[in-house]
mmCIF file of C-alpha atoms in Angstrom:
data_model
loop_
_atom_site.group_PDB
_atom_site.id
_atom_site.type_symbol
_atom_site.label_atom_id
_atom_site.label_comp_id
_atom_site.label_asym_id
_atom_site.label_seq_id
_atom_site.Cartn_x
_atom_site.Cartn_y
_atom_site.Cartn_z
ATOM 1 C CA UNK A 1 41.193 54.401 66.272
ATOM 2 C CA UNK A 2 39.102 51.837 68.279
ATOM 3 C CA UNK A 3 37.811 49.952 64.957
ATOM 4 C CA UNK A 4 41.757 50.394 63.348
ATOM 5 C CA UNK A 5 43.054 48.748 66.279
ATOM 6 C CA UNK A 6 40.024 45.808 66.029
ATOM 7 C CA UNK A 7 40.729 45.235 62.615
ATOM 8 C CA UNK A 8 44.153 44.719 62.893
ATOM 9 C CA UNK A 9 43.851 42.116 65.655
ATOM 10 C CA UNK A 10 41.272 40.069 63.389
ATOM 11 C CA UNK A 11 43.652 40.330 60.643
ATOM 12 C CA UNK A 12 46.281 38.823 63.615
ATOM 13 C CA UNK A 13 44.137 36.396 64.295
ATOM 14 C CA UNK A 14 44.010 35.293 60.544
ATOM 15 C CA UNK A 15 47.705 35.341 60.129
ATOM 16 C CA UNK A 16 48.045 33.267 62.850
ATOM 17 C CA UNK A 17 45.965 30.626 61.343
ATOM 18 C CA UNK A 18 49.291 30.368 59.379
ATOM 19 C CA UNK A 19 51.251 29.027 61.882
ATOM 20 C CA UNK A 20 48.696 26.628 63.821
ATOM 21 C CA UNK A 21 47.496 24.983 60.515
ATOM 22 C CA UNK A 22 51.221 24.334 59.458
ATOM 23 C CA UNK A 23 51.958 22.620 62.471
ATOM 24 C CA UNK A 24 48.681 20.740 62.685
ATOM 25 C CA UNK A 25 49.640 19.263 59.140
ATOM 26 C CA UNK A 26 53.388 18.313 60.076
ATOM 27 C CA UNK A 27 51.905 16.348 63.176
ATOM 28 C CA UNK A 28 49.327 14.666 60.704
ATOM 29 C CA UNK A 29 52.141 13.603 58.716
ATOM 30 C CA UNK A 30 51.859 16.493 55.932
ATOM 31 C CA UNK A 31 55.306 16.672 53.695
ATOM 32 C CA UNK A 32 56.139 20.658 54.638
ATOM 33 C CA UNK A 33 56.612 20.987 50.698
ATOM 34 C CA UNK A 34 52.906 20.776 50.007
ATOM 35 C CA UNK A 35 52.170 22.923 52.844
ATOM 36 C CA UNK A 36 53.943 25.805 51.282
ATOM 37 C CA UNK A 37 53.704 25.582 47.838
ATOM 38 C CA UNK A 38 49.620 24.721 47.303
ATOM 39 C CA UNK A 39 49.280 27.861 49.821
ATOM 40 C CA UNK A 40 50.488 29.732 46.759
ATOM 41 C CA UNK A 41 48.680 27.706 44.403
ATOM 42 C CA UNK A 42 45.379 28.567 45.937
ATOM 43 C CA UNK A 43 46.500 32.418 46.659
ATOM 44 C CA UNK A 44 47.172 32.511 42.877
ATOM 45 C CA UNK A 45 44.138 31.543 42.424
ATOM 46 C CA UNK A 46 42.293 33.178 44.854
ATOM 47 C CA UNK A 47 43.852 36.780 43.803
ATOM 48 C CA UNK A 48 43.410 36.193 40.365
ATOM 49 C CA UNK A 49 39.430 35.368 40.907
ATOM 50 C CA UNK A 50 39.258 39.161 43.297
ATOM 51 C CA UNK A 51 41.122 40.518 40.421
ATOM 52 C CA UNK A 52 38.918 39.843 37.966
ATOM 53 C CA UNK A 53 35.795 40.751 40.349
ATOM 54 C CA UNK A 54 37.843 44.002 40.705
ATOM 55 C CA UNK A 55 37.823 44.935 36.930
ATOM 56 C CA UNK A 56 33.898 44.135 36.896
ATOM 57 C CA UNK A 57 34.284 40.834 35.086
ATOM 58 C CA UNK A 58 36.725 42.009 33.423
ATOM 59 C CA UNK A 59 40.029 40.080 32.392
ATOM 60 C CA UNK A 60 42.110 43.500 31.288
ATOM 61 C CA UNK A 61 43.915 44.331 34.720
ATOM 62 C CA UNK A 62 44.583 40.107 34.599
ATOM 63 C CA UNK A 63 46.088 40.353 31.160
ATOM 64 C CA UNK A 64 48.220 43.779 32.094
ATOM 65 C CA UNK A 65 49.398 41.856 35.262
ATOM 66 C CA UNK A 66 50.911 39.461 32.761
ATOM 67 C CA UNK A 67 51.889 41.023 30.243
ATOM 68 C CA UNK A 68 53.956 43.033 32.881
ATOM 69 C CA UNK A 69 55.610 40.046 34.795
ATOM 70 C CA UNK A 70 56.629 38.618 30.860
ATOM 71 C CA UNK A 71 58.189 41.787 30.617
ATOM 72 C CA UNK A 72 60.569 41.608 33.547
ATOM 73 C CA UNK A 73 60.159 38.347 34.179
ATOM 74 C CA UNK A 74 63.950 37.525 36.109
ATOM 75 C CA UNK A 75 62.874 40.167 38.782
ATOM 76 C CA UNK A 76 59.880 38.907 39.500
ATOM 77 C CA UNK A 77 61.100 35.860 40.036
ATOM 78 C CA UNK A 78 64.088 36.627 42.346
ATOM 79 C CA UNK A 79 61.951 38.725 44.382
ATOM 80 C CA UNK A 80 58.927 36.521 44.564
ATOM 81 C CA UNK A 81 61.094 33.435 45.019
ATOM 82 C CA UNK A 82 62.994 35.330 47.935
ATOM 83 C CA UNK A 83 60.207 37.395 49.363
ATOM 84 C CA UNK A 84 57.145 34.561 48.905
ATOM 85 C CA UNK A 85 59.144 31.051 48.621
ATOM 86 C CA UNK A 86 61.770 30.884 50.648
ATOM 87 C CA UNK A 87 60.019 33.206 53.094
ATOM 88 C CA UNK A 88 57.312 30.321 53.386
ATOM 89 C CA UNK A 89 59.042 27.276 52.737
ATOM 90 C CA UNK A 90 61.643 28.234 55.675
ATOM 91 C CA UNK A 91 58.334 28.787 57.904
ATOM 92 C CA UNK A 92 56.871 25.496 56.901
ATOM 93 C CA UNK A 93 59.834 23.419 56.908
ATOM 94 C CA UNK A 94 60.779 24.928 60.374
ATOM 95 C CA UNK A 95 57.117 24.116 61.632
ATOM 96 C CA UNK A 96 58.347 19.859 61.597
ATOM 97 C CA UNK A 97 60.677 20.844 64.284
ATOM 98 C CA UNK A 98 58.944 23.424 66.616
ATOM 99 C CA UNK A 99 55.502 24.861 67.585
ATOM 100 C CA UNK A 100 53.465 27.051 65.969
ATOM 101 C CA UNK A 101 53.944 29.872 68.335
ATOM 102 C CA UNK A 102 57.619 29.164 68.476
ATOM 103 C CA UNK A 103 57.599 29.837 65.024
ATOM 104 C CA UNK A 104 55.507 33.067 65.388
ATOM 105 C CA UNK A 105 57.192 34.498 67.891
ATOM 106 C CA UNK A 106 60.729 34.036 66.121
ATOM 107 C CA UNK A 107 59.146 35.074 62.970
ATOM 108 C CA UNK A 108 59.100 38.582 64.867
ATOM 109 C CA UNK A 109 62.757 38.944 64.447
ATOM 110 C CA UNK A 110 61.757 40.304 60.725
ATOM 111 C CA UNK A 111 61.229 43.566 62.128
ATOM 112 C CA UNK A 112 64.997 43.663 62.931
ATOM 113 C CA UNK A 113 65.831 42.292 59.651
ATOM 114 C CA UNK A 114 63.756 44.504 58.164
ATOM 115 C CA UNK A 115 66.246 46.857 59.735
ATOM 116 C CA UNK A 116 69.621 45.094 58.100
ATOM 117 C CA UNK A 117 67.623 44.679 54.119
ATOM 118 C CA UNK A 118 66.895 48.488 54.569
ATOM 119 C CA UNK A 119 70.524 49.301 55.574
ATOM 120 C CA UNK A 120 71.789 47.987 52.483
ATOM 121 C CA UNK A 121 69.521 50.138 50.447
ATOM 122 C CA UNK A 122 71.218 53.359 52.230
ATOM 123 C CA UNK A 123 68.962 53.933 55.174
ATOM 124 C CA UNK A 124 70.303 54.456 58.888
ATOM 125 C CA UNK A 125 68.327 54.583 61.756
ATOM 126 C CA UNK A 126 68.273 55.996 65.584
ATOM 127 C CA UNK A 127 69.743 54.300 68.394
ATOM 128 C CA UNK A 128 66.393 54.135 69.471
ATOM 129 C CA UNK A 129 65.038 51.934 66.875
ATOM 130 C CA UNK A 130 68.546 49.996 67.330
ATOM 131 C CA UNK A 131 67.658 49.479 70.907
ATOM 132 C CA UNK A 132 63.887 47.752 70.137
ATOM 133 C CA UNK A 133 65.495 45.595 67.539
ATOM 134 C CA UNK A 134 67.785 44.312 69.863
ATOM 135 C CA UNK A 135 65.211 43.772 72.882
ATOM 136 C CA UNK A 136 63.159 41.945 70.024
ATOM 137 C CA UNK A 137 66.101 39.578 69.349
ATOM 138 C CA UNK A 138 66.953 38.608 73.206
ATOM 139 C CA UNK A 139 63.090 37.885 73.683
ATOM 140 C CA UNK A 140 63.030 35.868 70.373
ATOM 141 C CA UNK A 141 66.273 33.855 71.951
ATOM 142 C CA UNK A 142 64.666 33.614 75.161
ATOM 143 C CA UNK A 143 61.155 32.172 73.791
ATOM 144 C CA UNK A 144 63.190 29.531 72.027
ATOM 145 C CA UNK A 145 65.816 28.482 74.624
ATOM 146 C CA UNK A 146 62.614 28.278 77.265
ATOM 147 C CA UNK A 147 61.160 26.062 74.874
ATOM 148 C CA UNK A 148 63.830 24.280 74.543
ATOM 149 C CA UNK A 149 64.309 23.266 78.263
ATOM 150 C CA UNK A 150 60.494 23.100 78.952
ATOM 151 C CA UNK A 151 60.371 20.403 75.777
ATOM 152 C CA UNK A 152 59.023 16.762 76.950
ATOM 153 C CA UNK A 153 61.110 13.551 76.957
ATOM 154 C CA UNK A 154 60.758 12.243 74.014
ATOM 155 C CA UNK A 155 60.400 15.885 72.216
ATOM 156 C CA UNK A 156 63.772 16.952 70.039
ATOM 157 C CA UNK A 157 66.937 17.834 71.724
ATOM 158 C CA UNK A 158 67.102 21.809 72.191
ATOM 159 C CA UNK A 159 70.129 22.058 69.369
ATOM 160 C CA UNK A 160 67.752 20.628 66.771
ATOM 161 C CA UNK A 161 64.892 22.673 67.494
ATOM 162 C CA UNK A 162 66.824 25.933 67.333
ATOM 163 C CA UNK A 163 69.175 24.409 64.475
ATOM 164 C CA UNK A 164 65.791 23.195 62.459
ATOM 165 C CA UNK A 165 63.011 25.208 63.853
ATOM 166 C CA UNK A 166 64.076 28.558 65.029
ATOM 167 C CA UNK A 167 66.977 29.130 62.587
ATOM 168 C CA UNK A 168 64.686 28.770 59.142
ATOM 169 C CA UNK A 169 62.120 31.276 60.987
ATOM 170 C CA UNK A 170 64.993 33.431 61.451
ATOM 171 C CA UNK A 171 65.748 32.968 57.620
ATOM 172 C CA UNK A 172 62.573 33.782 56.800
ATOM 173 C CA UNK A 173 62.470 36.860 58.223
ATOM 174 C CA UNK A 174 65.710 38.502 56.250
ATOM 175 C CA UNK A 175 63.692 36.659 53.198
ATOM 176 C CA UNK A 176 60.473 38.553 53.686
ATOM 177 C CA UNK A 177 61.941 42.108 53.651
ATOM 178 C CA UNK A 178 63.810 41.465 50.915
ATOM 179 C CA UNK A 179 61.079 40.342 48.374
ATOM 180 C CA UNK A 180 59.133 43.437 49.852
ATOM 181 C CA UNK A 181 62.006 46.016 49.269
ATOM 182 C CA UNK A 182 62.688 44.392 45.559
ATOM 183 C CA UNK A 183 59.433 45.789 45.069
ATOM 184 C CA UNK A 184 59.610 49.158 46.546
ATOM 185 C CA UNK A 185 63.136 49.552 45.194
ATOM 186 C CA UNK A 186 61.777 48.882 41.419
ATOM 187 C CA UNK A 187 59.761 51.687 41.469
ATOM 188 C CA UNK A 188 61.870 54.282 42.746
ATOM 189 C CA UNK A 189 64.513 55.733 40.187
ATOM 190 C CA UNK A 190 67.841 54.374 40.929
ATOM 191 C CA UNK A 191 70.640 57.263 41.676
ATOM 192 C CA UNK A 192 73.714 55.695 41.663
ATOM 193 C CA UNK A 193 76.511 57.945 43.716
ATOM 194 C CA UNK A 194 79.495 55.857 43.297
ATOM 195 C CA UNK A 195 81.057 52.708 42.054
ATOM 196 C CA UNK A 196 80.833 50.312 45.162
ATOM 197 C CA UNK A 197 79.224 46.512 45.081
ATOM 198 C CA UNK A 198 76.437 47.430 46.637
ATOM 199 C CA UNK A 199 75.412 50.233 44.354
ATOM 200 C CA UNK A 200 76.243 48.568 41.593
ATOM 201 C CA UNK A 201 73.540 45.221 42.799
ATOM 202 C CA UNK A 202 70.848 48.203 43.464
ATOM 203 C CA UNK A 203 71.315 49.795 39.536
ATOM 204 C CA UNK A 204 70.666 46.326 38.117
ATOM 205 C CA UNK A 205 67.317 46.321 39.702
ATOM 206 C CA UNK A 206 64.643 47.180 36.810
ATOM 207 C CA UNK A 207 62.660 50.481 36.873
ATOM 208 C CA UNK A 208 59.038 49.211 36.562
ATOM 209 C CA UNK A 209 56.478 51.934 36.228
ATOM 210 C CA UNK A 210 53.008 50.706 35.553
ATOM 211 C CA UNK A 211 49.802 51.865 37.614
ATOM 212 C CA UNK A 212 49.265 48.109 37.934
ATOM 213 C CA UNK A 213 51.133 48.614 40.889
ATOM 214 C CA UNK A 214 49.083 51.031 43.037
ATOM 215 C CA UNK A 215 47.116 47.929 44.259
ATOM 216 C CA UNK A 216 48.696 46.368 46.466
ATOM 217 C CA UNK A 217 46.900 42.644 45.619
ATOM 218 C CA UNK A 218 48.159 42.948 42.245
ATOM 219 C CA UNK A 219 52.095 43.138 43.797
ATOM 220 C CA UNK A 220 50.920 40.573 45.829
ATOM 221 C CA UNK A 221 49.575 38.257 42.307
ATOM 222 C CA UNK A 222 52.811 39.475 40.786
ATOM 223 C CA UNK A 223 54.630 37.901 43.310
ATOM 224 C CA UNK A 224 53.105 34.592 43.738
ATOM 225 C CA UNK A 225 53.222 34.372 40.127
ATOM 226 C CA UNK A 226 57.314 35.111 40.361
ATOM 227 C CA UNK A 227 57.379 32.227 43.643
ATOM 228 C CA UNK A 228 56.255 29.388 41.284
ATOM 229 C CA UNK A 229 59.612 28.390 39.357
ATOM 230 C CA UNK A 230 60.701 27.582 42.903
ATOM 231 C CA UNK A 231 58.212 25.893 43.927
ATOM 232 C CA UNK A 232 59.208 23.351 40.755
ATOM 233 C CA UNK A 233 62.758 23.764 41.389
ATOM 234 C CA UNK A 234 62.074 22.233 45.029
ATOM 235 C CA UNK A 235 59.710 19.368 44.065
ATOM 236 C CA UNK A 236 62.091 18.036 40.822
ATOM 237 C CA UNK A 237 64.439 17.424 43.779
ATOM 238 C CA UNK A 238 62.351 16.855 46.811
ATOM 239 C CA UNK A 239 59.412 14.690 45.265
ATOM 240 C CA UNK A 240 57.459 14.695 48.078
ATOM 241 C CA UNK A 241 54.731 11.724 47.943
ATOM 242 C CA UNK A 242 50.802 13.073 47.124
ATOM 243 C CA UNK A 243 49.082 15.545 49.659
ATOM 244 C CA UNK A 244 46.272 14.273 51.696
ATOM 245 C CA UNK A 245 42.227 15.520 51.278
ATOM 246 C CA UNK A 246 43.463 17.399 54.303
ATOM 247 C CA UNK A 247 46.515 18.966 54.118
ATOM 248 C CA UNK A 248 44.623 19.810 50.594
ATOM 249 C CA UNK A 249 42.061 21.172 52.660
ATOM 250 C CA UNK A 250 44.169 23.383 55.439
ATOM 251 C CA UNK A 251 46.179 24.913 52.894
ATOM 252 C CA UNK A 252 43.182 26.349 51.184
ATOM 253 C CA UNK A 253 42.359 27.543 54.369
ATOM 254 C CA UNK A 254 45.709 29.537 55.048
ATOM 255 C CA UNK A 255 45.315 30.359 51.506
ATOM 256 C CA UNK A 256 42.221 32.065 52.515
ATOM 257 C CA UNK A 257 42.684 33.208 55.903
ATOM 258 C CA UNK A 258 45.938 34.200 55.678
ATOM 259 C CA UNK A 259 46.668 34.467 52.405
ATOM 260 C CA UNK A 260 43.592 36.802 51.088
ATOM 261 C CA UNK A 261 41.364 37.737 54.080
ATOM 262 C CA UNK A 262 44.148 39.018 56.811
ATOM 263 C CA UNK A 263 46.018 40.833 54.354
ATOM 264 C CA UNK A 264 42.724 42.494 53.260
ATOM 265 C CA UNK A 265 42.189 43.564 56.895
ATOM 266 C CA UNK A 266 45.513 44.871 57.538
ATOM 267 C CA UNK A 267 45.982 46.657 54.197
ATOM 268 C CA UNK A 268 42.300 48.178 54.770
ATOM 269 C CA UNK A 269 43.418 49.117 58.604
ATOM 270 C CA UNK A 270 46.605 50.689 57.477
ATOM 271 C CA UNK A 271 44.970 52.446 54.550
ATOM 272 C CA UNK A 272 42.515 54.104 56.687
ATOM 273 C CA UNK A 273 44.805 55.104 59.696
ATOM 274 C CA UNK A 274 45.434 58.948 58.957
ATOM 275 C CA UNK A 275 48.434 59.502 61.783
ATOM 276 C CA UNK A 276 51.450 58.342 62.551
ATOM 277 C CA UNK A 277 50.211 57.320 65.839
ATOM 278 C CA UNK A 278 47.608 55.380 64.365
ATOM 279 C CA UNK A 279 49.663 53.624 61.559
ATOM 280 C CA UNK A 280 51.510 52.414 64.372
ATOM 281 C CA UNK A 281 49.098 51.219 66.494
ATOM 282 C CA UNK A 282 47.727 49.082 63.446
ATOM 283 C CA UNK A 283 51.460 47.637 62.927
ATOM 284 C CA UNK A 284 51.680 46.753 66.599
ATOM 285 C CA UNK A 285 48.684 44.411 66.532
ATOM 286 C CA UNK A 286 50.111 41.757 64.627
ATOM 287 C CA UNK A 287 52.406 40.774 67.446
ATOM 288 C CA UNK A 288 49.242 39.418 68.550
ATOM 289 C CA UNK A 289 50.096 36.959 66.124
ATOM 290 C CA UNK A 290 51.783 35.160 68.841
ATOM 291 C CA UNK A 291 48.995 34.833 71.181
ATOM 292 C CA UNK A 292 46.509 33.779 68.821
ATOM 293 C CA UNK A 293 48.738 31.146 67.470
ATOM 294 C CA UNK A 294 49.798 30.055 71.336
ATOM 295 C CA UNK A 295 46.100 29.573 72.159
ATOM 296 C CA UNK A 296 45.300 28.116 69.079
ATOM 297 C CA UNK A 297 48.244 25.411 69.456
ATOM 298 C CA UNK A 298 46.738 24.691 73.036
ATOM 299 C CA UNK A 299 43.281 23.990 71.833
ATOM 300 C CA UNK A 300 43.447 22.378 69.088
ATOM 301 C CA UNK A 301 46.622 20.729 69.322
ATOM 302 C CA UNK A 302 47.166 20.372 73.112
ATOM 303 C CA UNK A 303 50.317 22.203 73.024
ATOM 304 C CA UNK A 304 52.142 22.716 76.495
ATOM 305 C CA UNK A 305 51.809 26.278 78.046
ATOM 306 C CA UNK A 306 54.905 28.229 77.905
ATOM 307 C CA UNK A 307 57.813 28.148 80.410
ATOM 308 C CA UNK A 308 58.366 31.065 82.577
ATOM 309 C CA UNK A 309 61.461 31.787 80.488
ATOM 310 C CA UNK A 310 59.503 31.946 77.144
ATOM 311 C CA UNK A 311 56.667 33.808 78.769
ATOM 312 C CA UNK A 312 59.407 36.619 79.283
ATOM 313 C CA UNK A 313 60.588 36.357 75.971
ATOM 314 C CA UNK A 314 57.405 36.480 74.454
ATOM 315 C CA UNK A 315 56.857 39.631 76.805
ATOM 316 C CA UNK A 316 59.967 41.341 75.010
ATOM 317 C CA UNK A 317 58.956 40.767 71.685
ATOM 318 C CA UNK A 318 55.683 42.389 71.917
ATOM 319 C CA UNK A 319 57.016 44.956 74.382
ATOM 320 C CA UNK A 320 59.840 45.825 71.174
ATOM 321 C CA UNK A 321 57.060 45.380 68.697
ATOM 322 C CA UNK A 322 54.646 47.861 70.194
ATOM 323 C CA UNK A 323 58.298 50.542 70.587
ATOM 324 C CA UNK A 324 59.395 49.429 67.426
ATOM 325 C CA UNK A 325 56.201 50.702 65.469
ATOM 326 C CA UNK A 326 55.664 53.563 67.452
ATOM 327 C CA UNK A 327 59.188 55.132 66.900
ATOM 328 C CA UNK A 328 59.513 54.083 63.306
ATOM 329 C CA UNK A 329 55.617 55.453 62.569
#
């Protein structure tokens, strides 16, 4: 349990790079466009290299992996721009108007969201559950209004940092579950009960049964893949000027760190944990994610400490975290 429990923190730690690296390129003037979109350039690239190492040299899984996204193309594309693009592009855009572990801590609130994407599939949960979610939210509102007031001078009025920084993370976190659960959903066989909207939206999501999709980095290469007509989509009408050697640079590293090495970690944790106790425990550590990117804002960024008021929210969010994944383990 001891090494599960390591491994997920180092996979926090990794994650977190995420959020320090995005807001050390909006200070150095980084457009947040290239920021999210090479991050998926270089995961795409990145995966597809492992893949390949995975098959032995190989290019067969590569060419399946294709060959499968050509077939149901639309999905993958709704669910990887949802779940992948607008998931990131919310986080980096919001990173230009608040810290990085203002933006990790409200990222938290997926959990909760989680909760809502899940509901409209058909699935209810305690009043237990209910009750974490909720002590997750007050301590996400907390960490942000704290910030807020604690904010220097010359730093952005409170309304635009929630308005501009909190609300995309907040975004982001409905658009993560719902790329995840696209997934999920696709390979389960749709029984459809009645005739309301909802069920009707759930029978129009493909059946995809391939055993491509018993490794998880292959969902993950499926997705990226599906993220990329966005990514044009945004720069035909953004048209950002030309990344920087650095920006170049730190987005191959959260390409790498966060991107390919902390999800290897945390699927390898998870994978290994044989209780529910356990499988919870891994799950918990990544609200670590906040600390790691706090102290990583303050040293290499000289980011000011937390007010008392967003030291209590940040205490409520991992206090609802650690609940959260114990009673839903």
């Amino acid at each position: 349990m001891v090494k599960l429990i390591v491994l997920g923190l180092l996979a926090g730690g990794f994650f977190s790079t995420t959020f320090v690296l995005n807001e050390l390129m909006s200070v150095s003037g980084g457009h947040w466009f290239w920021s999210a979109s090479l991050r998926y350039l270089f995961m795409w690239l990145l995966l597809s290299l492992m893949i390949v190492l995975q098959s032995r040299g190989k290019f067969t899984n590569l060419i399946g992996l294709c060959q499968l996204f050509l077939q149901h193309w639309r999905f993958w594309c709704v669910a990887g721009g949802v779940g992948f693009g607008g998931f990131y592009a919310f986080l980096c855009f919001g990173a230009d108007y608040a810290s990085g572990w203002v933006i990790a801590a409200t990222f938290q609130f997926t959990v909760v969201a989680s909760l809502f994407v899940l509901a409209f599939f058909g699935q209810r949960f305690s009043s237990a559950v209910i009750f974490y979610s909720v002590m997750i939210f007050v301590g996400v509102v907390m960490a942000n209004i704290g910030e807020g007031l604690h904010a220097k001078p010359n730093s952005l009025p409170l309304i635009d940092t929630l308005l501009f920084g909190a609300l995309p993370a907040l975004l982001a976190g409905f658009c993560f579950p719902i790329g995840n659960q696209l997934v999920w959903q696709a390979s389960q066989v749709h029984v459809v009960s009645g005739v309301s909207w909802r069920e009707r939206q759930i029978a129009k999501i493909p059946l995809i049964k391939s055993p491509l999709l018993q490794n998880p980095f292959h969902k993950v290469w499926l997705l990226t893949t599906g993220s990329m007509p966005l990514w044009l989509v945004l720069w035909l009408f953004i048209r950002p000027d030309l990344p920087s050697g650095s920006q170049l640079l730190n987005t191959f590293f959260v390409a790498l760190f966060a991107g390919v090495i902390a999800t290897s970690l945390f699927l390898y944790a998870r994978g290994h944990a044989r209780q529910s106790h356990e499988v919870a425990g891994v799950d918990a550590t990544q609200a670590s994610e906040i600390i790691f990117a706090l102290v990583g804002g303050m040293w290499l960024l000289n980011t000011p400490a937390p007010s008392l008021l967003s030291w209590l929210g940040i205490g409520l969010i991992v206090v609802g975290l650690v609940l959260f994944a114990r009673q839903t383990a």
